[in-house]
Short mmCIF file of C-alpha atoms in Angstrom, two decimals:
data_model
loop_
_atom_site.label_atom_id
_atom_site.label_comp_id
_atom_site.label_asym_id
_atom_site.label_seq_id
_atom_site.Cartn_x
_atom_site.Cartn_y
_atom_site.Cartn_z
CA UNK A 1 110.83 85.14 131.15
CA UNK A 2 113.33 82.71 129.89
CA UNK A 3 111.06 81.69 127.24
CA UNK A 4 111.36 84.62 125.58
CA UNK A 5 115.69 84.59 125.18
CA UNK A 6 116.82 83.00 121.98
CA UNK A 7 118.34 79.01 122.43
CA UNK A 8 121.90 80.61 121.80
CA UNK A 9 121.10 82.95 124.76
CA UNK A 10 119.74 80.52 127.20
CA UNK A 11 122.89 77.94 126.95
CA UNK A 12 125.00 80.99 126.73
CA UNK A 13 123.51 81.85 130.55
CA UNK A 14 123.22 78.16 131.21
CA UNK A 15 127.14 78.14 130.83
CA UNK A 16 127.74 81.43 132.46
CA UNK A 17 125.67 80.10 135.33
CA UNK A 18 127.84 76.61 135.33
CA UNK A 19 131.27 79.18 135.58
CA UNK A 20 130.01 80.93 138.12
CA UNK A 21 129.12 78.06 140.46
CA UNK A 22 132.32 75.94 139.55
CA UNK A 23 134.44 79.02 140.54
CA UNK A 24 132.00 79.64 143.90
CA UNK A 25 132.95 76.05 144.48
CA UNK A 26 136.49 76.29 144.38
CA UNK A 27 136.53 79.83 146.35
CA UNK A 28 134.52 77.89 149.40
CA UNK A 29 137.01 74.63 149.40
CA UNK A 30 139.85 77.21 149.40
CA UNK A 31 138.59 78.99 152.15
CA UNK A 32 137.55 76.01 154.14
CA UNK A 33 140.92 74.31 153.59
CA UNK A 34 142.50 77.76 154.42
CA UNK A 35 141.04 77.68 157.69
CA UNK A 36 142.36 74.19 158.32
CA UNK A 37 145.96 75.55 157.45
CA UNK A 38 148.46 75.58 160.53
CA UNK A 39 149.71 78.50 159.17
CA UNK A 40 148.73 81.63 158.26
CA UNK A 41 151.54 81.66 155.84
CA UNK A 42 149.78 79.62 153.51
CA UNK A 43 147.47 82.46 152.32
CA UNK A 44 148.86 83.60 149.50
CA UNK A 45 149.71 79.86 148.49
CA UNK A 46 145.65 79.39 148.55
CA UNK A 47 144.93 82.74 146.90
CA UNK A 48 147.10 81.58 144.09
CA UNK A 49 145.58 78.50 143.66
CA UNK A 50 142.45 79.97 143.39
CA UNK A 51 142.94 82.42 140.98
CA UNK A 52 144.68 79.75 138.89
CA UNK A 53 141.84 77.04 138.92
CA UNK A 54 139.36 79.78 138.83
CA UNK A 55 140.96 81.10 135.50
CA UNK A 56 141.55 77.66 133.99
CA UNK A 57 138.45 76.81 134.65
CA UNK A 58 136.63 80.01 133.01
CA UNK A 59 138.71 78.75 130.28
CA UNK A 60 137.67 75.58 129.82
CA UNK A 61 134.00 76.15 129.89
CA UNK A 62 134.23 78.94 127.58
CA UNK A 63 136.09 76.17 124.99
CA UNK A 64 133.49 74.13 125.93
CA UNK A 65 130.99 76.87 125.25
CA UNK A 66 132.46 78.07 122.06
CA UNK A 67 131.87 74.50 120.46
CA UNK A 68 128.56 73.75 121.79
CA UNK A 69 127.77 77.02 120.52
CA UNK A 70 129.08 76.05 117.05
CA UNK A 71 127.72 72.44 116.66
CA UNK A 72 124.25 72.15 118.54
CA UNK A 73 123.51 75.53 119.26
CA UNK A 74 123.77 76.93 115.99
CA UNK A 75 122.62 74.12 113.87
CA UNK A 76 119.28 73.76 115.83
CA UNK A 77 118.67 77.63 115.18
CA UNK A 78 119.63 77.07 111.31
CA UNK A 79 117.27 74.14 111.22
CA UNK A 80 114.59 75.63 112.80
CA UNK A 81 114.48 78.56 110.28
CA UNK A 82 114.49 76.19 107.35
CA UNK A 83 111.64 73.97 108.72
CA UNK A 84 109.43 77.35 109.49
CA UNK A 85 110.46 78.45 105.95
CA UNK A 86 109.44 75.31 104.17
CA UNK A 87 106.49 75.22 106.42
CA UNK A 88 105.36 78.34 106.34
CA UNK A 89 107.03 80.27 103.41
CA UNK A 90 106.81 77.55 100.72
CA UNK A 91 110.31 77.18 100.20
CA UNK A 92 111.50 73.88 99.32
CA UNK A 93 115.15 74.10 99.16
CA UNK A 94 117.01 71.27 101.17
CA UNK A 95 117.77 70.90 104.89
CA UNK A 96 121.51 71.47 105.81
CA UNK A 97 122.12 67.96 106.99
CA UNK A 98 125.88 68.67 107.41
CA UNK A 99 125.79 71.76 109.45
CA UNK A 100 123.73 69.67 112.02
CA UNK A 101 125.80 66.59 111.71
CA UNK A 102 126.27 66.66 115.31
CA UNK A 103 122.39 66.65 116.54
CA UNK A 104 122.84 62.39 115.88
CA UNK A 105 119.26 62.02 113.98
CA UNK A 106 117.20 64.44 114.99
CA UNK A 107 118.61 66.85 111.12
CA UNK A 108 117.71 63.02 109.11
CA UNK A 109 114.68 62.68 110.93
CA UNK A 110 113.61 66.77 110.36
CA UNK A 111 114.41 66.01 107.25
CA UNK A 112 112.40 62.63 106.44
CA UNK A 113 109.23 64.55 108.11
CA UNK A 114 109.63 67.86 105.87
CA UNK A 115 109.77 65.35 102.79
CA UNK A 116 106.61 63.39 103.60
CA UNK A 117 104.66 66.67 104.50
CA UNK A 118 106.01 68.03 101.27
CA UNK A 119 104.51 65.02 99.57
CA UNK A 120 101.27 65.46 101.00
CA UNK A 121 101.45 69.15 100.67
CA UNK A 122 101.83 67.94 96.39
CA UNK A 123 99.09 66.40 96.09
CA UNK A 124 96.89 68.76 97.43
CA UNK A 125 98.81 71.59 95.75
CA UNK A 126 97.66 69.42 92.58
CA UNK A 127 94.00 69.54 93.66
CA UNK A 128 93.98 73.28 94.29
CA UNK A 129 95.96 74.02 90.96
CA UNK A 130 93.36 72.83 89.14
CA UNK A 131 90.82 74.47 90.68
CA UNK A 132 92.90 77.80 90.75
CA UNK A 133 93.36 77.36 86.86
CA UNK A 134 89.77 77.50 86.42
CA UNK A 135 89.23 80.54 88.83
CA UNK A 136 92.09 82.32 86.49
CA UNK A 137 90.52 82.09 83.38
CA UNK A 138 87.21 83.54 85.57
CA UNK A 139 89.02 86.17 86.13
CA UNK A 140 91.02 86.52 82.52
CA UNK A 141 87.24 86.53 80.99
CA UNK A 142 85.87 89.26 83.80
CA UNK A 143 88.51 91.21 83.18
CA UNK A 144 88.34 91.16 79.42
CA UNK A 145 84.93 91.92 80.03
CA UNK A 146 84.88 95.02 82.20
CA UNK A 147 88.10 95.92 80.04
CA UNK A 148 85.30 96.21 77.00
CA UNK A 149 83.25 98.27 78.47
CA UNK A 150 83.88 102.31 77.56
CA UNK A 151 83.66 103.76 81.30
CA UNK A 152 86.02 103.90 83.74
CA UNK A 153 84.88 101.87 87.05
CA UNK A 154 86.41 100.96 90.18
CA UNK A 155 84.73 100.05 94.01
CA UNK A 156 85.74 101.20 96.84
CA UNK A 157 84.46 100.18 100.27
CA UNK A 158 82.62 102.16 103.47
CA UNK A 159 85.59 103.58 103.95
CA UNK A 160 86.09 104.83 100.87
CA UNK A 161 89.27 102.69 100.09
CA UNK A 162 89.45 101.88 96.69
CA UNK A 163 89.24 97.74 96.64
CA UNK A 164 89.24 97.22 92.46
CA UNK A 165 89.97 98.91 89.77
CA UNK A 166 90.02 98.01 85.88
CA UNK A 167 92.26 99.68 83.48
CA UNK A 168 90.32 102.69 82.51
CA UNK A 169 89.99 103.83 86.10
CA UNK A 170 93.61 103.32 86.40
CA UNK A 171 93.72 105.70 83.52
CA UNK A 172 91.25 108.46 85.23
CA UNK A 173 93.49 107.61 89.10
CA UNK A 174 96.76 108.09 87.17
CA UNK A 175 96.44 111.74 85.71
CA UNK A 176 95.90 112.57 89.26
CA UNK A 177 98.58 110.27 91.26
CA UNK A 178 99.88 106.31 90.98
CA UNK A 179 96.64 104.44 91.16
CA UNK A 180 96.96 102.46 94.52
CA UNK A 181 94.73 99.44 95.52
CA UNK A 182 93.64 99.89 99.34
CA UNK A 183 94.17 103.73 98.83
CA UNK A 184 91.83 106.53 99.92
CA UNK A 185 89.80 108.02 97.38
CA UNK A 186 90.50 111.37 99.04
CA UNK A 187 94.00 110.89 97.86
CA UNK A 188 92.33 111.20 94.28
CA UNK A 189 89.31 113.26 94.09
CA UNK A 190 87.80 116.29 96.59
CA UNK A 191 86.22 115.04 99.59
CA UNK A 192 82.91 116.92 99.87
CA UNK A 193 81.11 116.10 96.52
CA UNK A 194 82.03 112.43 97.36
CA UNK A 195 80.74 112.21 100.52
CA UNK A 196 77.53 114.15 99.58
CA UNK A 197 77.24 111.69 96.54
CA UNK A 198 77.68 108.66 99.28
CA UNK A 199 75.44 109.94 102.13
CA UNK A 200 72.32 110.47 99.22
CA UNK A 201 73.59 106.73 98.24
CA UNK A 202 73.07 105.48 101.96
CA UNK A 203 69.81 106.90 102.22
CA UNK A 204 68.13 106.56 99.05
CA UNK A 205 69.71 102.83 97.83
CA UNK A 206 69.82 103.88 94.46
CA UNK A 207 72.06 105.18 91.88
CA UNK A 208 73.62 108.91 92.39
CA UNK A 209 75.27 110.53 89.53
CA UNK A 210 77.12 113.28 90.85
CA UNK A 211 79.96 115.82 89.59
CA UNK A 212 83.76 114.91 91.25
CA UNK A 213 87.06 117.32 91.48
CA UNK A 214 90.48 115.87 91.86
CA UNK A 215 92.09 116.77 94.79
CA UNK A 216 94.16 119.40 92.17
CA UNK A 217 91.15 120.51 90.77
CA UNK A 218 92.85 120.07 87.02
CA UNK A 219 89.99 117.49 86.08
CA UNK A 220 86.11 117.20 86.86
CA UNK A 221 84.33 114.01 86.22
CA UNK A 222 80.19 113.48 85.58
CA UNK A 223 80.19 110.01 87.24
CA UNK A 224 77.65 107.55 88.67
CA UNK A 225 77.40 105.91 92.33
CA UNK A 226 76.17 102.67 92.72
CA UNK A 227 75.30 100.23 95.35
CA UNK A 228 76.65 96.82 96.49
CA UNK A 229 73.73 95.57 97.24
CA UNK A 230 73.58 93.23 100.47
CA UNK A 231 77.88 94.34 100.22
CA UNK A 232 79.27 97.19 102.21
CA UNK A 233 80.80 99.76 99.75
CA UNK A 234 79.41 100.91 96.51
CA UNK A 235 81.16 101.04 92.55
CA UNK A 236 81.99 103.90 91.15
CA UNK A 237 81.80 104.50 86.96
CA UNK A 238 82.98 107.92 84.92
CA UNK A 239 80.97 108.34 82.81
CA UNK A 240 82.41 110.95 81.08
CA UNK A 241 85.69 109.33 80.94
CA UNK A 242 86.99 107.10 78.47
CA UNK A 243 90.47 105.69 78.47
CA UNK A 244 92.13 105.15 74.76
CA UNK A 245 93.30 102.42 74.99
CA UNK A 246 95.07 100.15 72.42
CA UNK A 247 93.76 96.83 72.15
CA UNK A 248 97.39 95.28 72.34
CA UNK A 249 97.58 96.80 75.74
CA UNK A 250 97.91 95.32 79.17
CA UNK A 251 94.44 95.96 81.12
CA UNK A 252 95.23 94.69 84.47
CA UNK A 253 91.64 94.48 86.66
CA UNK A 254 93.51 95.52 90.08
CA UNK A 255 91.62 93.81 93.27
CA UNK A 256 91.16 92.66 97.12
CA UNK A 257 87.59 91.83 97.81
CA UNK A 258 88.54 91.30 101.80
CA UNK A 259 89.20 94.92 101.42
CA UNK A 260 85.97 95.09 101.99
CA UNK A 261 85.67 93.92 105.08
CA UNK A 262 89.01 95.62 106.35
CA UNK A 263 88.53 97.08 110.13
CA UNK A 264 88.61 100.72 111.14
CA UNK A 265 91.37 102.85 112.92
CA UNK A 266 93.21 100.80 115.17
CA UNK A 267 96.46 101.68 116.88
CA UNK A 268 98.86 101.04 114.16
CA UNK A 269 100.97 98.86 116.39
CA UNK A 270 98.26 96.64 117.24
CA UNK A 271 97.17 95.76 114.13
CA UNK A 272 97.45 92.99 112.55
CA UNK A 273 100.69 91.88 109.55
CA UNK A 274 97.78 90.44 107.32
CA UNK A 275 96.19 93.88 107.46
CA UNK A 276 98.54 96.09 106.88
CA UNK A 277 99.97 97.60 103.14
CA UNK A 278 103.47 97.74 102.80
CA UNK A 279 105.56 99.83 99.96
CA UNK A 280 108.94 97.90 99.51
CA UNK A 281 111.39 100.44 98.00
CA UNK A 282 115.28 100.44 97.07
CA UNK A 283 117.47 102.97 95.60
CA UNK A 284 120.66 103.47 93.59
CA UNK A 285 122.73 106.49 94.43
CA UNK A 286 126.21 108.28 93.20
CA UNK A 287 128.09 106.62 96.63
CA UNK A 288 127.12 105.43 100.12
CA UNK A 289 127.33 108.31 102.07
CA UNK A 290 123.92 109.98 102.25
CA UNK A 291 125.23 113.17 103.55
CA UNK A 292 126.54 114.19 100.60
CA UNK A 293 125.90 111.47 97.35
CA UNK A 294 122.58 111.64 95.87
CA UNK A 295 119.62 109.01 94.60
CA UNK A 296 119.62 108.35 90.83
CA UNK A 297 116.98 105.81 90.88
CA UNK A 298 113.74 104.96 92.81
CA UNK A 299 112.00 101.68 92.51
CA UNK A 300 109.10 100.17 94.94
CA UNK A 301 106.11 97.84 94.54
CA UNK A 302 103.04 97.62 97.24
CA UNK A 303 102.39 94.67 99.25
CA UNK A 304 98.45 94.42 100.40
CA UNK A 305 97.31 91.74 102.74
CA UNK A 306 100.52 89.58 102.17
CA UNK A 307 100.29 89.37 98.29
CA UNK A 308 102.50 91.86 95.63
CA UNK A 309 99.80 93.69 93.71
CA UNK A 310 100.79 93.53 89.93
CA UNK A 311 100.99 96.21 88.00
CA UNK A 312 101.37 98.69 91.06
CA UNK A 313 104.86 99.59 90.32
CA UNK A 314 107.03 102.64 91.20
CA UNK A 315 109.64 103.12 88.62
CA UNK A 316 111.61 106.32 88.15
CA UNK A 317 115.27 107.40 87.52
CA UNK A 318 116.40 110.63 89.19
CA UNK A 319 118.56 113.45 88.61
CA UNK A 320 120.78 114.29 91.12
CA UNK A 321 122.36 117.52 89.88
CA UNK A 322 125.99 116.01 90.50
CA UNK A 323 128.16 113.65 87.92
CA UNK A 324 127.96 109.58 88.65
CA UNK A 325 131.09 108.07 89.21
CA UNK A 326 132.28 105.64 87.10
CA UNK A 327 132.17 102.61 89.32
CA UNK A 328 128.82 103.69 90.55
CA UNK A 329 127.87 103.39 87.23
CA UNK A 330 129.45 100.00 87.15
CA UNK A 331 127.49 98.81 89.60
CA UNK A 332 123.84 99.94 88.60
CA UNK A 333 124.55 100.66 85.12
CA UNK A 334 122.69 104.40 85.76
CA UNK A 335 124.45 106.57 83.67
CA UNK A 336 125.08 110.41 83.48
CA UNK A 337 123.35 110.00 79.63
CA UNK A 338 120.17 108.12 80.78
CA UNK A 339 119.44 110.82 84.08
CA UNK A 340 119.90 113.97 81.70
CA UNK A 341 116.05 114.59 81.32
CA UNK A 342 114.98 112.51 84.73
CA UNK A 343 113.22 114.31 87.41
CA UNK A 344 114.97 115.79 90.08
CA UNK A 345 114.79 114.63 93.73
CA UNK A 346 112.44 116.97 94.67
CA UNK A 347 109.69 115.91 91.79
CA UNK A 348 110.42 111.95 92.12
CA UNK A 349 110.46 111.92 96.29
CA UNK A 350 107.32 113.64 96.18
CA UNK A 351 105.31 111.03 94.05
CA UNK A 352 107.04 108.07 95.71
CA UNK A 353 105.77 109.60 98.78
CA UNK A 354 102.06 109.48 97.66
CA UNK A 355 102.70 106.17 96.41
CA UNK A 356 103.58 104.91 100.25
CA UNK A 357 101.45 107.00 101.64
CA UNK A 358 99.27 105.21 104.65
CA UNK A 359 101.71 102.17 104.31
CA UNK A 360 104.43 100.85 106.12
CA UNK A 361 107.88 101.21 104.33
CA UNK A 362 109.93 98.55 104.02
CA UNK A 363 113.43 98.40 102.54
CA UNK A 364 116.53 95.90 102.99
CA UNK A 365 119.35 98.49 105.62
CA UNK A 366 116.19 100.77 105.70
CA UNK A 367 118.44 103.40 107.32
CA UNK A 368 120.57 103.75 104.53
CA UNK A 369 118.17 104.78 101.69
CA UNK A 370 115.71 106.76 104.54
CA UNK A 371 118.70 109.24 104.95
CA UNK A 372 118.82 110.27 101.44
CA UNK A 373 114.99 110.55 101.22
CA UNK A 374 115.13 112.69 104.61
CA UNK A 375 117.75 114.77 104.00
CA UNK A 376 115.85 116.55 100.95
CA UNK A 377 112.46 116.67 102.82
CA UNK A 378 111.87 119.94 103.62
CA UNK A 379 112.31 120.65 99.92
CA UNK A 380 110.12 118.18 98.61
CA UNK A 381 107.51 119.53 101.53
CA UNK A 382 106.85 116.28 103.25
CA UNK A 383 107.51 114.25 106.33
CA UNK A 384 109.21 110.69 106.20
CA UNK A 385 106.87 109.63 109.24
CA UNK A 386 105.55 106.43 108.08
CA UNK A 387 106.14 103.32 110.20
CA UNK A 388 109.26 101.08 109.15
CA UNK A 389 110.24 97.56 108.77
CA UNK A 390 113.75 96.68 107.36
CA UNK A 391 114.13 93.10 106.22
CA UNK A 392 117.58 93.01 107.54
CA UNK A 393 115.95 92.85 111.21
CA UNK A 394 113.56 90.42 109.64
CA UNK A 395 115.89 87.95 108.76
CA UNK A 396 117.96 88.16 112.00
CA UNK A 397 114.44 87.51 114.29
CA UNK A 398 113.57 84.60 111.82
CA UNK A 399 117.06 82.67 110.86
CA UNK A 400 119.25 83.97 114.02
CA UNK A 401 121.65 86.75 113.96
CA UNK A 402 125.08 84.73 113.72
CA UNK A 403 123.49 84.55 109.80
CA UNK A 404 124.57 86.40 106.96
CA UNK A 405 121.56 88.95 106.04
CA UNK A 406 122.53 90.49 102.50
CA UNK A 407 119.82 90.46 100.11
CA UNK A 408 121.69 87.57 98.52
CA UNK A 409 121.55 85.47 101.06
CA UNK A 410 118.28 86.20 102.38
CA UNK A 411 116.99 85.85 99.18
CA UNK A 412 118.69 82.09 98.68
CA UNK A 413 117.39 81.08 102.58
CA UNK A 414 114.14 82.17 100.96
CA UNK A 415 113.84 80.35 97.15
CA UNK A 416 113.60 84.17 95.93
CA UNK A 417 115.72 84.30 92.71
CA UNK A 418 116.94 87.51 91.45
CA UNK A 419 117.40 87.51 87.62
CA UNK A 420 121.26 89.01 86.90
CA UNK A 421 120.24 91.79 84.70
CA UNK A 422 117.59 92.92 87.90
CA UNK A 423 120.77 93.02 90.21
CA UNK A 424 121.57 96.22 91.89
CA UNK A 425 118.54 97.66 89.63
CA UNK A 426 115.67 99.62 92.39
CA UNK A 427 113.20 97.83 90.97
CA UNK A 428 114.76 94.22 90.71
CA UNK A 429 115.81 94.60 94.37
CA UNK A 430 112.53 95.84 95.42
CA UNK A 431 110.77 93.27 93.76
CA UNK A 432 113.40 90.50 95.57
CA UNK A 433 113.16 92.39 98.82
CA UNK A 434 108.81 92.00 98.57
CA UNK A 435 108.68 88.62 97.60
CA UNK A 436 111.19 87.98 100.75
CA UNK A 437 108.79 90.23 102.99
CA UNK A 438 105.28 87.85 101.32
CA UNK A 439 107.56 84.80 102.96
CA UNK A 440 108.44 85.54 106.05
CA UNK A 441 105.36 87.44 107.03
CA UNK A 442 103.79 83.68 107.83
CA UNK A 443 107.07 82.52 109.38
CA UNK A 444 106.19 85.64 111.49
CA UNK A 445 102.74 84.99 112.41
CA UNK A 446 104.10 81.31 113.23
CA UNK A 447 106.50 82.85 115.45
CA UNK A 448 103.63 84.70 117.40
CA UNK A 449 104.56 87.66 115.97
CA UNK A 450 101.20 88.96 114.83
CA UNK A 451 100.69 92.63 115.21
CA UNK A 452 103.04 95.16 113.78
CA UNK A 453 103.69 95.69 117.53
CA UNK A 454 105.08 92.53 117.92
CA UNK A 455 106.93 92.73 115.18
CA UNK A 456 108.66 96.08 116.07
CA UNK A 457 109.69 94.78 119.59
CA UNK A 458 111.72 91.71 118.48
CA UNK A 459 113.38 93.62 115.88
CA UNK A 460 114.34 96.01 118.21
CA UNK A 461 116.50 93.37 119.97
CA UNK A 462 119.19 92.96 116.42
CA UNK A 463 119.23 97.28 116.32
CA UNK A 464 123.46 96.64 116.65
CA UNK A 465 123.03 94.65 112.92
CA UNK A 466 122.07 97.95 111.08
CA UNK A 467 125.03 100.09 113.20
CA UNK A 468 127.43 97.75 111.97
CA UNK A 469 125.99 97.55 108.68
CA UNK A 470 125.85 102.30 108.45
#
């Protein structure tokens, strides 16, 4: 059971544990010597000594305690963090010898071994650099190749999740919602002409074409499903629709092959980190009370299977019907000018919640930017259900809660760097927040924290960080 208590803890107890039996000490001599008094007069002489060694010495190991705490304690927490991060995160920034200049040479020694594993780690980084430089321009000539081709396509797996998509199909996905890799294709188009198509597909083997809806029955779409063959899922092409695009233009090709192989319905809490999609979101707002200031910008990118999917960005301002202050404005640079013509909450909550839907939501002081987003639900007709994970919890489970867990600072434990003009954007500090999340999701899993579960419970244990911080 002691296992499970954090170092700090366990000499903390180890300490209360060494009061406790130096004052049960000095209670029994007392007593004993009390007894050996000739008089009883002496009783209040022994009391008073008791209460005064009993206090002095509660003193003295607390010193004691306090400075322990402060120079071993502390420092082997700190330097544990950093060696998971460089081990597990890839961060590289250097040990902090003189925090642990008290640990003799165990902090050198850490040090010397993190250097020569770094070394090693080089040269191999080298080998798989180059090899990763070839698979690049694989994919930089398959996706200027299925770019060139006038249909939109995209596959999706048994489970009808979509698992790639080129730019045309992100065309087609995106007059219906934000195109989302891992996301149903239910979210998209009706569900009974697609299923018909795919249960002909199963039993035939060979190309369906079949007429599709979207789910807001605005758009219908002639398209053709094919098989995989020996792979589980099938490709879909419309045929019918063609994407202008310029040929200056981005054309992303969007995909996660292991999609494929992703497992069914689990209980969300047992499944596992590397398996899960996250949506990492921040806003800007008028003022930090969420009872009454509003959101004036939403920004959010989607994690799946522990990478940031390019191009799967959630960028909007917001109106919200009530002037920005001046030194709001200072700090975001969102003024009243640039929200004139922005959507209102109501219009932007609802699309960011189809962009998070069937993910977990993660946001740095989650609590804080989840009250704005709730308190306007019932008008934008949706629930705020979805699982959470707030990186402010995060950091205290991985680097100790006697740490400082701003962004900032989480972000510099991490190697993250946050360009200036990205500051105290939504985007820029969604973006810093998800590339935190990508690094200490292995520093996690190292931990033996590998379910969502798991996660949940040991954050549960720093819930007095986010009070203090609301």
């Amino acid at each position: 059971m002691l296992t499970r208590l954090s170092l700090r803890l366990r000499i903390f107890l180890f300490f209360c544990l060494l009061a406790a039996g130096g004052i049960a000490i000095t209670v029994i001599a007392l007593w004993l010597g009390l007894r050996r008094a000739d008089t009883a007069d002496m009783a209040s002489a022994f009391v008073f000594s008791g209460l005064l060694i009993s206090f002095g010495f509660l003193g003295l190991v607390a010193g004691v305690w306090l400075l322990f705490d402060d120079n071993v304690a502390k420092p082997i927490e700190r330097l544990s963090a950093q060696l998971r991060a460089r081990a597990h995160a890839g961060v590289d920034t250097d040990l902090d010898l003189q925090a642990a200049r008290y640990l003799g040479d165990l902090a050198p020694a850490a040090a010397s071994l993190a250097e020569r594993l770094a070394s090693t780690a080089l040269s191999t980084a080298e080998a798989v650099a180059a090899e990763t430089a070839h698979l690049a321009s694989e994919k930089e000539r398959l996706t200027e190749l299925l770019s060139e081709i006038p249909v939109a396509m995209l596959l999706a797996g048994p489970n009808h999740q979509i698992v790639l998509y080129d730019a045309q199909a992100a065309e087609v996905l995106a007059q219906i919602a934000h195109p989302r890799l891992n996301a149903s294709l239910f979210d998209y188009l009706e569900r009974k002409p697609l299923l018909d198509a795919y249960e002909k597909l199963a039993k035939a083997g060979m190309d369906v074409y079949c007429t599709l809806a979207s789910v807001d029955g605005r758009q219908t779409y002639t398209a053709r499903m094919k098989p995989l063959g020996d792979a589980p899922g099938y490709m879909l092409i419309f045929e019918d629709s063609v994407a202008r695009i310029p040929p200056e233009a981005a054309r992303p090709l969007v995909y996660d092959f292991d999609l494929l192989d992703t497992p069914g319905d689990e209980a969300f809490e047992n499944r596992p980190l590397s398996q899960l999609c996250f949506v990492v979101f921040d806003t800007e707002t008028t003022g930090l009370l969420p009872h009454k200031d509003e959101i004036v910008q939403i920004g959010a990118v989607r994690v799946v299977k522990g990478r940031i999917v390019e191009g799967e960005q959630f960028d909007t301002l917001v109106n919200p019907g009530i002037p920005i202050p001046p030194a709001s404005t200072k700090v975001h640079k969102v003024s009243d000018h640039m929200v004139q013509d922005a959507p209102d909450i109501v219009t932007a909550g609802r699309k960011f919640h189809h962009f998070a839907r069937d993910a977990v939501i993660v946001a740095h002081n989650a609590p804080f930017d989840m009250a704005f987003l709730r308190r306007h639900a019932k008008r934008m007709q949706v629930e705020w259900d979805h699982p959470i994970l707030d990186t402010v919890l995060l950091s205290a489970v991985l680097f100790g809660a006697s740490e400082t867990h701003t962004l900032d600072a989480l972000c510099e434990r991490l190697g993250v760097e946050i360009p200036e003009t990205l500051r105290h954007t939504a985007l820029g500090d969604a973006v810093a927040t998800a590339e935190a999340l990508v690094r200490m999701l292995p520093m996690l899993a190292a931990r033996g924290m590998r379910t969502f579960g798991d996660v949940i419970a040991e954050t549960r244990k720093h819930g007095r960080l986010l009070e203090d911080l609301n």
